[in-house]
PDB file of C-alpha atoms and ligand atoms in Angstrom:
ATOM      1  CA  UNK A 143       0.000   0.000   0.000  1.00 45.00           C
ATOM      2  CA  UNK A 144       2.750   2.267   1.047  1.00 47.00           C
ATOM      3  CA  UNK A 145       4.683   1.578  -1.688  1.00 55.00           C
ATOM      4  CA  UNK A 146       2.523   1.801  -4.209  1.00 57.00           C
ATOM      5  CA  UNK A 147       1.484   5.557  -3.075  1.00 64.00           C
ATOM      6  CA  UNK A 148       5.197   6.204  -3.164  1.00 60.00           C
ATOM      7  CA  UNK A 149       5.116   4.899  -6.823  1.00 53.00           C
ATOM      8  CA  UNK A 150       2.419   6.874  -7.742  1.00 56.00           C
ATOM      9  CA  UNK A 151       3.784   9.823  -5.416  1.00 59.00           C
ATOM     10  CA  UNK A 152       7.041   9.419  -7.796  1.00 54.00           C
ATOM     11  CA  UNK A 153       5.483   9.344 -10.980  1.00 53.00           C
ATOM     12  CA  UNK A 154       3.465  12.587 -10.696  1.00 58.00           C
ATOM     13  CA  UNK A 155       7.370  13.798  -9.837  1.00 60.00           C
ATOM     14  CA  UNK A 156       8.687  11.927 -12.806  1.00 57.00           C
ATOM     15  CA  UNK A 157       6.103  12.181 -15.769  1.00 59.00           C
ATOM     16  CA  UNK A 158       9.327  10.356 -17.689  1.00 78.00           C
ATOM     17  CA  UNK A 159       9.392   6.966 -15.743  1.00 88.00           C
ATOM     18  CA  UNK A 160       7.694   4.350 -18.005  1.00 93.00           C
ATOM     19  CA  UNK A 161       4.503   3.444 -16.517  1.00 91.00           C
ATOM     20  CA  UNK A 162       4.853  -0.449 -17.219  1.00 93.00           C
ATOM     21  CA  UNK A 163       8.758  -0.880 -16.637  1.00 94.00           C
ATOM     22  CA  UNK A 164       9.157   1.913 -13.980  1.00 91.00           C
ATOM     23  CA  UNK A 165      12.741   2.884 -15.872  1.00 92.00           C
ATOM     24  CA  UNK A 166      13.333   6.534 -17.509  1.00 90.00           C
ATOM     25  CA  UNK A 167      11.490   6.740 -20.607  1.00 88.00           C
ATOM     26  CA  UNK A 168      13.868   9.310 -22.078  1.00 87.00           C
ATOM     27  CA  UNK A 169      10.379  10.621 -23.741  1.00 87.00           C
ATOM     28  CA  UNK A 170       7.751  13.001 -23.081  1.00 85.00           C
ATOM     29  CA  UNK A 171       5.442  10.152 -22.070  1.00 90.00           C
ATOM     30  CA  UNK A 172       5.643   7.538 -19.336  1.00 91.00           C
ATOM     31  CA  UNK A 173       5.754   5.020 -21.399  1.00 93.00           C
ATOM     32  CA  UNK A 174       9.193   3.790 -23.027  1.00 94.00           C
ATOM     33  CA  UNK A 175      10.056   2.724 -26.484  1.00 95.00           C
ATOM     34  CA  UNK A 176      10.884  -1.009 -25.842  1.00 96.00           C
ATOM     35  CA  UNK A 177       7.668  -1.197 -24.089  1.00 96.00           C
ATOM     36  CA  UNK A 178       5.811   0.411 -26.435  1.00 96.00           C
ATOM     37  CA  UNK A 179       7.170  -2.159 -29.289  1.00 96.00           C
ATOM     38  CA  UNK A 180       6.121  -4.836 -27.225  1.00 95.00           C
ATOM     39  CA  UNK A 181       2.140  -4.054 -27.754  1.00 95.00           C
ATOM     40  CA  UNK A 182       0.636  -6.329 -30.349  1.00 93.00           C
ATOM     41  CA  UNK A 183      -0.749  -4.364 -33.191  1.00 94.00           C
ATOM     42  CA  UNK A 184      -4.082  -5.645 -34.605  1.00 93.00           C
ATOM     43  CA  UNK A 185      -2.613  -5.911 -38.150  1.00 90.00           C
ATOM     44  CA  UNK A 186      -4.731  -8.368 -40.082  1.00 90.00           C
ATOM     45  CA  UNK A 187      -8.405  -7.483 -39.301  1.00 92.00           C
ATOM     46  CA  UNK A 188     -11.904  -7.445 -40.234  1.00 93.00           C
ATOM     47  CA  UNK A 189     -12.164  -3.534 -42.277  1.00 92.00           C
ATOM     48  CA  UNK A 190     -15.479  -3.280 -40.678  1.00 95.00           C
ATOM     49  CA  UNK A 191     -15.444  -4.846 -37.067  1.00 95.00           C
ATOM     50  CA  UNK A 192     -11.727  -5.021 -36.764  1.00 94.00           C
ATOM     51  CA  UNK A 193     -11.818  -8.529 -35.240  1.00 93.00           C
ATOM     52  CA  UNK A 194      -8.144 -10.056 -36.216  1.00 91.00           C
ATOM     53  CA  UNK A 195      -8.556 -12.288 -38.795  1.00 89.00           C
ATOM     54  CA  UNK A 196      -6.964 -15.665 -39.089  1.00 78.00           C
ATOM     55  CA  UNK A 197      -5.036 -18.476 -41.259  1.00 64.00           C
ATOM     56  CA  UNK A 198      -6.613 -17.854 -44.801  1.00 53.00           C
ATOM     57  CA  UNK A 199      -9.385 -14.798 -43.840  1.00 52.00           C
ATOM     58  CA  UNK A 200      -7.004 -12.493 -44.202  1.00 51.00           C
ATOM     59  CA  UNK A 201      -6.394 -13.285 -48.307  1.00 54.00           C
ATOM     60  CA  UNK A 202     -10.017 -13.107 -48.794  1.00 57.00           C
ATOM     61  CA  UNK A 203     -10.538 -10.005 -51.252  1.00 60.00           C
ATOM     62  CA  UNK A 204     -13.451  -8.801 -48.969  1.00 67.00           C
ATOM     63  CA  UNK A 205     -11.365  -8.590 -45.866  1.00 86.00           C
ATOM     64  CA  UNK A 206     -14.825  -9.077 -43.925  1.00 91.00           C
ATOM     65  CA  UNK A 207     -15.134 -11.582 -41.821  1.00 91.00           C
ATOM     66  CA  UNK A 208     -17.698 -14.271 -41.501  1.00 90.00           C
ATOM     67  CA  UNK A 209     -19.964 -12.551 -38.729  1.00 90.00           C
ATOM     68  CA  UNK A 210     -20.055  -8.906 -40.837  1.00 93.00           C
ATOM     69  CA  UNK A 211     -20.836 -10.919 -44.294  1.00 92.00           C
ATOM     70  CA  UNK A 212     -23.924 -12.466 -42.544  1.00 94.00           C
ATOM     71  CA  UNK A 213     -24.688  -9.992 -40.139  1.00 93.00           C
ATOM     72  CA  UNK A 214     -23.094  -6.335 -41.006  1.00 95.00           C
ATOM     73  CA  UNK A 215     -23.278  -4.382 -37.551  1.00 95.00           C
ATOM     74  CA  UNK A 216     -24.774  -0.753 -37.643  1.00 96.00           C
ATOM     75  CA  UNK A 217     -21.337   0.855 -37.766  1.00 97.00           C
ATOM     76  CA  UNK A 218     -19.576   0.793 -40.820  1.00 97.00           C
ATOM     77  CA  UNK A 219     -15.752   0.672 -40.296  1.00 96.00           C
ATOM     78  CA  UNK A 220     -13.869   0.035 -36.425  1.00 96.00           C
ATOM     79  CA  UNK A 221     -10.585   1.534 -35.631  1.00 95.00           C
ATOM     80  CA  UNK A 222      -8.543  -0.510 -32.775  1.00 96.00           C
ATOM     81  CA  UNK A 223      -5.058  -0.160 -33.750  1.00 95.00           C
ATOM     82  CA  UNK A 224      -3.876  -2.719 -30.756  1.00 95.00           C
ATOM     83  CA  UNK A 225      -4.950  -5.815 -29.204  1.00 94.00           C
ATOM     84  CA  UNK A 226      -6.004  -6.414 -25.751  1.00 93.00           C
ATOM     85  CA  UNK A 227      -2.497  -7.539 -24.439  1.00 91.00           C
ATOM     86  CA  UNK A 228      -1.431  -8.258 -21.170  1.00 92.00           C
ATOM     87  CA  UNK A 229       0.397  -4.688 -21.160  1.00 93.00           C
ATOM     88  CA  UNK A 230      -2.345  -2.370 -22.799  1.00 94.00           C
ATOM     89  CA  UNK A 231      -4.543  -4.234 -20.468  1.00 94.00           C
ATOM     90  CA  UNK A 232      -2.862  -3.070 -17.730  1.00 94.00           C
ATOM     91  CA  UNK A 233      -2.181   0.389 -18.842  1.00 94.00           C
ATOM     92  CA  UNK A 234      -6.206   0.898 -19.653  1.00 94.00           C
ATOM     93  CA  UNK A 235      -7.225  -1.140 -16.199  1.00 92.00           C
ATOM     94  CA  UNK A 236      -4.637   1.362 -13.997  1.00 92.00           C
ATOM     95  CA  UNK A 237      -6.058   4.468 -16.461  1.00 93.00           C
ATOM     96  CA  UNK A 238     -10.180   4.047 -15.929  1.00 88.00           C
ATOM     97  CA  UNK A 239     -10.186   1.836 -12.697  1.00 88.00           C
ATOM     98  CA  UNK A 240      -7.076   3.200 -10.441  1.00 88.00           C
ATOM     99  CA  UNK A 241      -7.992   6.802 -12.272  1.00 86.00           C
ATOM    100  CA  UNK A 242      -4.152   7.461 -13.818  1.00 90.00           C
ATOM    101  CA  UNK A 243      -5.456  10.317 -15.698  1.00 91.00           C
ATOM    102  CA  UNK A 244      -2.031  10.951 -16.830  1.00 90.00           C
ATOM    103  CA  UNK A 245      -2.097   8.121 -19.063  1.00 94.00           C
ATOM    104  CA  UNK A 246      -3.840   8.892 -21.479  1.00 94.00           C
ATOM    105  CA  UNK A 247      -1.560  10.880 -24.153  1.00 93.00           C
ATOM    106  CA  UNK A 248       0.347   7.569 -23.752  1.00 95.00           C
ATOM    107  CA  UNK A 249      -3.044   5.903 -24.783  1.00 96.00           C
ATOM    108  CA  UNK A 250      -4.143   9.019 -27.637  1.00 94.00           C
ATOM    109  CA  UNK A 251      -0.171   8.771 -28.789  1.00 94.00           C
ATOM    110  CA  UNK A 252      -0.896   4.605 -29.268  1.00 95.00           C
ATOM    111  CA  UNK A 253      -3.949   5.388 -31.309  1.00 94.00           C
ATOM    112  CA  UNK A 254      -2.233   8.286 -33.603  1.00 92.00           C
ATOM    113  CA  UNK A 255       0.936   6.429 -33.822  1.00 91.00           C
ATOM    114  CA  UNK A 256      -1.000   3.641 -36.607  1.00 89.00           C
ATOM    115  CA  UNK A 257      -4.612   5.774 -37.274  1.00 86.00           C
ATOM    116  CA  UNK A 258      -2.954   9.091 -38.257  1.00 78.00           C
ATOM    117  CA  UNK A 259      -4.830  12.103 -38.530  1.00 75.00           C
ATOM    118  CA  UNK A 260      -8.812  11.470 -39.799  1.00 74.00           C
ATOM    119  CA  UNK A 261     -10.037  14.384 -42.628  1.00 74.00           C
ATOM    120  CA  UNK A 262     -13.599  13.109 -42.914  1.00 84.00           C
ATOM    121  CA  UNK A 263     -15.854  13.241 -39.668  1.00 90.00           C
ATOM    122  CA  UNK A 264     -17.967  15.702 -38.809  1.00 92.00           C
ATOM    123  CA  UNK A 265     -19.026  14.564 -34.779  1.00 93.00           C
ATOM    124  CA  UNK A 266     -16.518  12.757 -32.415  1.00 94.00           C
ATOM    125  CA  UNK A 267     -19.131  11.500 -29.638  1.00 96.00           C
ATOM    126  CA  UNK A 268     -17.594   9.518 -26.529  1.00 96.00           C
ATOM    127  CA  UNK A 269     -19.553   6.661 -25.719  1.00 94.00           C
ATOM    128  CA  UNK A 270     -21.765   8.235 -22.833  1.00 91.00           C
ATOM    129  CA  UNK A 271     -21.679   7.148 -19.353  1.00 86.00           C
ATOM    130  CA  UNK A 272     -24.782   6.829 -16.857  1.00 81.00           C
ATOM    131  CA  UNK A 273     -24.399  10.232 -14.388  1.00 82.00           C
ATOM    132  CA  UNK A 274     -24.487   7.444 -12.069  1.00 83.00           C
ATOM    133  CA  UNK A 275     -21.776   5.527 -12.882  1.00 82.00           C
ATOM    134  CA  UNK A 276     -19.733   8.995 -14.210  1.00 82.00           C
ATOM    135  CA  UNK A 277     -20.023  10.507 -10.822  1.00 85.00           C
ATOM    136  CA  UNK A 278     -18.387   7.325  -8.603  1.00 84.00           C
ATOM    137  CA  UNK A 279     -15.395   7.266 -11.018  1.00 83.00           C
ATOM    138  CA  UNK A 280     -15.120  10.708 -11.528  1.00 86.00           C
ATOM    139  CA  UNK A 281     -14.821  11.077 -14.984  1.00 87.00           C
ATOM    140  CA  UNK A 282     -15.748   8.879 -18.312  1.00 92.00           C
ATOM    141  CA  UNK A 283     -12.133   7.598 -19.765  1.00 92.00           C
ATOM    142  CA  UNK A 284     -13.885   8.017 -23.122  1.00 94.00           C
ATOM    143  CA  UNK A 285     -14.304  11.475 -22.792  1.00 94.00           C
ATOM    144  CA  UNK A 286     -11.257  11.823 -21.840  1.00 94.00           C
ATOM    145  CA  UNK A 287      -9.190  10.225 -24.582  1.00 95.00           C
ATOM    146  CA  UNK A 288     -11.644  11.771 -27.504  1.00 95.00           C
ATOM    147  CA  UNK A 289     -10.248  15.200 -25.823  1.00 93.00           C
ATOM    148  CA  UNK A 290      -6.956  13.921 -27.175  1.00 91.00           C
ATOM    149  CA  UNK A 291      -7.836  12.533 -30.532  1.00 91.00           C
ATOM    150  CA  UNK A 292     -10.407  15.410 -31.587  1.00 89.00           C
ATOM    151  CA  UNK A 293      -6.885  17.786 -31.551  1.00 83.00           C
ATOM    152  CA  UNK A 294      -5.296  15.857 -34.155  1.00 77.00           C
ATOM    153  CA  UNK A 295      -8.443  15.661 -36.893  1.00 74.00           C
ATOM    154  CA  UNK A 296      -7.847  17.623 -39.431  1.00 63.00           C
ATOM    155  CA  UNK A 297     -11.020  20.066 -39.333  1.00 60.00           C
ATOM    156  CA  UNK A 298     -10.373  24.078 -38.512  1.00 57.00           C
ATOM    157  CA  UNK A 299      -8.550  23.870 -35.089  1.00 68.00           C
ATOM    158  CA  UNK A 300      -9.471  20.305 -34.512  1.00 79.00           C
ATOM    159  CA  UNK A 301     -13.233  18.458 -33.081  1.00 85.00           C
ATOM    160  CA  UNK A 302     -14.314  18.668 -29.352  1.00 89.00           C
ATOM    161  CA  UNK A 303     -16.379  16.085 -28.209  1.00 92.00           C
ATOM    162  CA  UNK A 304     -20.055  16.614 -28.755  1.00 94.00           C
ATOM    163  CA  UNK A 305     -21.338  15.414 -25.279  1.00 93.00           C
ATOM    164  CA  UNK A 306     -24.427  16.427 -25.933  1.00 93.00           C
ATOM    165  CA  UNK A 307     -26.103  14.771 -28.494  1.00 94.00           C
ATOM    166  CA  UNK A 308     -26.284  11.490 -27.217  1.00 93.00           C
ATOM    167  CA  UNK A 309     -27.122  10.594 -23.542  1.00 90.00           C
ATOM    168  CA  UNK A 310     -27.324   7.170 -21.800  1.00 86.00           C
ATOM    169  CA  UNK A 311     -30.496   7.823 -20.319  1.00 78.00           C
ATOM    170  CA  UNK A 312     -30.553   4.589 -17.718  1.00 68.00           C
ATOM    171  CA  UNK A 313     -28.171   2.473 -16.138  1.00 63.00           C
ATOM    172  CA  UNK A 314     -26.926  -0.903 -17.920  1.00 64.00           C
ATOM    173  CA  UNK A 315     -25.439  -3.078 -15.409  1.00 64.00           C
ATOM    174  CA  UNK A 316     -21.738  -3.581 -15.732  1.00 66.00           C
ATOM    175  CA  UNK A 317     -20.785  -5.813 -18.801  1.00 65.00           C
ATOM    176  CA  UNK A 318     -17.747  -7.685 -18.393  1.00 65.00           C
ATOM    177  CA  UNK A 319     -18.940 -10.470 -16.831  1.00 65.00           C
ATOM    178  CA  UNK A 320     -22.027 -10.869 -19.568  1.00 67.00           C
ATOM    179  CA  UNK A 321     -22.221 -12.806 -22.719  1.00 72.00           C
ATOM    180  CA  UNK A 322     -22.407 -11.445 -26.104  1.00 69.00           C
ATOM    181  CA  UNK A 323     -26.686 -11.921 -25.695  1.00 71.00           C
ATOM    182  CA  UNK A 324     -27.182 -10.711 -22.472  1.00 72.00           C
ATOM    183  CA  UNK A 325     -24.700  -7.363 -23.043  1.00 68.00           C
ATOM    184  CA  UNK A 326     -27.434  -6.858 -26.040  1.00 68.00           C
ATOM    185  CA  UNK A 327     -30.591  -7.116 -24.178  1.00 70.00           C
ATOM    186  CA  UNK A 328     -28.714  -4.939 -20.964  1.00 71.00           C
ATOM    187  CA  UNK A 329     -27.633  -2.137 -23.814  1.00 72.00           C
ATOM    188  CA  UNK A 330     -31.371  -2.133 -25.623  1.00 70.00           C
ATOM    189  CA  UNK A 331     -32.770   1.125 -26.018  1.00 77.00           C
ATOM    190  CA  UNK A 332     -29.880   2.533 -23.523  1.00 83.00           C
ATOM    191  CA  UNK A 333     -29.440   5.609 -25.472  1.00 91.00           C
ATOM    192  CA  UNK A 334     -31.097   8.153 -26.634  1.00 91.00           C
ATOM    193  CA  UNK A 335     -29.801  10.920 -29.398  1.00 94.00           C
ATOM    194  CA  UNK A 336     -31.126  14.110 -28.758  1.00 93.00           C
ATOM    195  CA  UNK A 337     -31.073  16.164 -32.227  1.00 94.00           C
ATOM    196  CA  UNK A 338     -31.453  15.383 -35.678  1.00 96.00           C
ATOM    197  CA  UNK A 339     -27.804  13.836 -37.179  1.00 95.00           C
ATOM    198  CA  UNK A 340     -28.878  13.943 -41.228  1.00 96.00           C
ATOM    199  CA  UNK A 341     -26.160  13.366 -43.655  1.00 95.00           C
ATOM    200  CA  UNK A 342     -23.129  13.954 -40.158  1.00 96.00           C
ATOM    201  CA  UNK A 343     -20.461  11.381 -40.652  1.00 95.00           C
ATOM    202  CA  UNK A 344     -19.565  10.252 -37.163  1.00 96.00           C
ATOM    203  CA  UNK A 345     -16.560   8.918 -34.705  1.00 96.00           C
ATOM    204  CA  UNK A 346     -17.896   7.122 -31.630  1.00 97.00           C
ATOM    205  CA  UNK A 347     -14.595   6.962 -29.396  1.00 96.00           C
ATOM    206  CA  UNK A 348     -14.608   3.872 -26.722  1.00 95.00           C
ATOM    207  CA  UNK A 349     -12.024   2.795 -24.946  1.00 93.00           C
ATOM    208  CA  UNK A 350     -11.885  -1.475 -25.753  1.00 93.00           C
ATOM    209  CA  UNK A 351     -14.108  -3.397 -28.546  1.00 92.00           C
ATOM    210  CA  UNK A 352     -14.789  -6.591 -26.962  1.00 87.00           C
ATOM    211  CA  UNK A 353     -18.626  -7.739 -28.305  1.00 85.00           C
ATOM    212  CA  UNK A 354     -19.204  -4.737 -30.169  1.00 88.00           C
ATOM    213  CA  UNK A 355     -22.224  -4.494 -28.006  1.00 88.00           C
ATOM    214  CA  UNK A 356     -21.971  -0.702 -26.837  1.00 89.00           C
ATOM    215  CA  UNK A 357     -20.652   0.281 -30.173  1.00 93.00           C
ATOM    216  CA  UNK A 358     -23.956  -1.234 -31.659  1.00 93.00           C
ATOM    217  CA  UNK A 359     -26.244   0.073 -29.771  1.00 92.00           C
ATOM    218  CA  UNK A 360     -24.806   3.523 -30.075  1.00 95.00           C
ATOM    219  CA  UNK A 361     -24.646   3.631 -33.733  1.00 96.00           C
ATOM    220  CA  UNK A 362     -28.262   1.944 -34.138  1.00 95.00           C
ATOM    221  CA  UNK A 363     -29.271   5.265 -32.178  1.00 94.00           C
ATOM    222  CA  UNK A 364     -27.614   7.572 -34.303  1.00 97.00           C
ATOM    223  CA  UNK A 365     -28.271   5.795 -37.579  1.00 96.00           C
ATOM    224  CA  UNK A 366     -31.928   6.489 -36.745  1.00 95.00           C
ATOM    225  CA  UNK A 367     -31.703   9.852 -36.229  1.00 96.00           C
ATOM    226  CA  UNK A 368     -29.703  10.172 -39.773  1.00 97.00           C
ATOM    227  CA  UNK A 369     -26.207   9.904 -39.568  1.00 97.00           C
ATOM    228  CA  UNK A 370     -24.688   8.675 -43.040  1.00 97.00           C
ATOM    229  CA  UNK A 371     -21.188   7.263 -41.858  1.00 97.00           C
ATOM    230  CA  UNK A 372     -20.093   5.819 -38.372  1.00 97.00           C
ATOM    231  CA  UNK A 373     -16.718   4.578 -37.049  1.00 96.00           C
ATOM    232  CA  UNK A 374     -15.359   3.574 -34.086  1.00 96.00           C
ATOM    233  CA  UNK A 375     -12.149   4.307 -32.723  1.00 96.00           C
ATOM    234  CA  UNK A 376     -10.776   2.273 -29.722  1.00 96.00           C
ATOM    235  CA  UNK A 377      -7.954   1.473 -28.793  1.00 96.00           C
ATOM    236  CA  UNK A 378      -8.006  -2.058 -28.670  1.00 95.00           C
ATOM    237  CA  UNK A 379      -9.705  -5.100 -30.153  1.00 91.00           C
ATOM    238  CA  UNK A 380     -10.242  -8.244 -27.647  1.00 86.00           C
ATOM    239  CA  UNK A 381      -8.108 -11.015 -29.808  1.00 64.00           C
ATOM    240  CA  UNK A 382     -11.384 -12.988 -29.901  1.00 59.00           C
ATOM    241  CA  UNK A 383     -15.474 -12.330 -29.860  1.00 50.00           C
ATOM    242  CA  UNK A 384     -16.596 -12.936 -26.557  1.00 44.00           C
ATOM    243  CA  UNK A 385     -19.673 -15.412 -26.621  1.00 41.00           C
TER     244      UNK A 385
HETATM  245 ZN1   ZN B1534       9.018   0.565 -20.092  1.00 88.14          ZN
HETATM  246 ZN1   ZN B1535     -16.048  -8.162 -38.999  1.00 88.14          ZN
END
């Protein structure tokens, strides 16, 4: 206990100690470059879900995989640069659960470094949190890193996050113990969109993709209310669907 309050104590000192490794990371982020190239990349995936794709998938000329064929999701395009590792998992877990704030250029920087800067959207939305659920952690970590990311799209002076359009208008019990049916019925009708969204092409920013659960019942909402394109940026794909 003590010493990890002296850890934490020394890193606010010394933004340049890597956050995995502890050592300097002779960079203006606290997290250092062998670390970094130790994060799997999600290099051969699904163009629309991002789920990595396997064995002979990957030389299909579609590039979908089976699940978007039959069943496209309401989104049309997911970008996760990374996969759920064991060392992004513990840089997200220590960012949103032990509230390491200053994490997350490391985690905006990850999503740049392969992304790049995005011309063509017109609304970044963070998926919404319940107030409930905002309030106890004290902040939503999407919000957070779409802060980050609207800076580097290329409109006049960069996006900020709409945060009002959409709102999660009642609590969905926490997910992560759910299967892929039961996060679908827990996430029905969770949001609502409050203004018209005709023609917008549109960036919902999350932190992980696991089902694809949230993401779909986000874009459903705002697909209703009119908008023409939606992605998905996350940081991270879960290696495989959760069911
Ligand atoms: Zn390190
Ligand atoms: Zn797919």
């Amino acid at each position: 206990m003590v010493n990890s309050a002296r850890i934490r104590l020394l890193e606010g000192l010394l933004p340049n100690h890597c956050a995995l490794c502890r050592m300097r990371s002779y960079r203006h982020l606290p997290l250092c470059r062998p670390c970094e190239s130790e994060l799997p990349a999600n290099t051969v995936a699904c163009e629309q879900c991002a789920i990595p794709l396997a064995g002979a998938n990957h030389l299909a000329a579609s590039r979908l995989c089976g699940q978007c064929l039959a069943h496209p999701p309401p989104y049309d395009r997911v970008i996760a640069p990374w996969l759920y590792g064991e060392y992004l998992a513990r840089l997200i877990q220590r960012w949103k659960y032990q509230r390491e704030r200053h994490l997350t250029p490391v985690l905006a920087h990850l999503w740049l470094k392969k992304a790049g800067r995005r011309t063509d959207i017109d609304l970044l939305i963070p998926v919404p949190l319940h107030w409930r659920r905002r309030w106890h952690r004290g902040f939503n970590q999407s919000e957070l890193l779409a802060a980050h990311l609207g800076d580097h799209v290329a409109a006049a002076g960069g996006l900020t996050p709409d945060l009002r359009t959409v709102k999660r208008h009642r609590p969905t019990a926490p997910q992560s113990a759910m299967c892929a049916a039961q996060r679908k019925r827990n996430l029905a009708n969770a949001f609502t969109v409050s203004r018209p969204c005709d023609n917008l092409r549109i960036a919902i920013v999350d932190d992980v993709l696991t089902t694809g659960a949230t993401a779909a019942a986000l874009s459903r909402a705002l697909k209703q209310a009119g908008a023409r394109h939606i992605e998905v940026w996350c940081l991270a794909r879960t290696p495989t669907p959760y069911i």
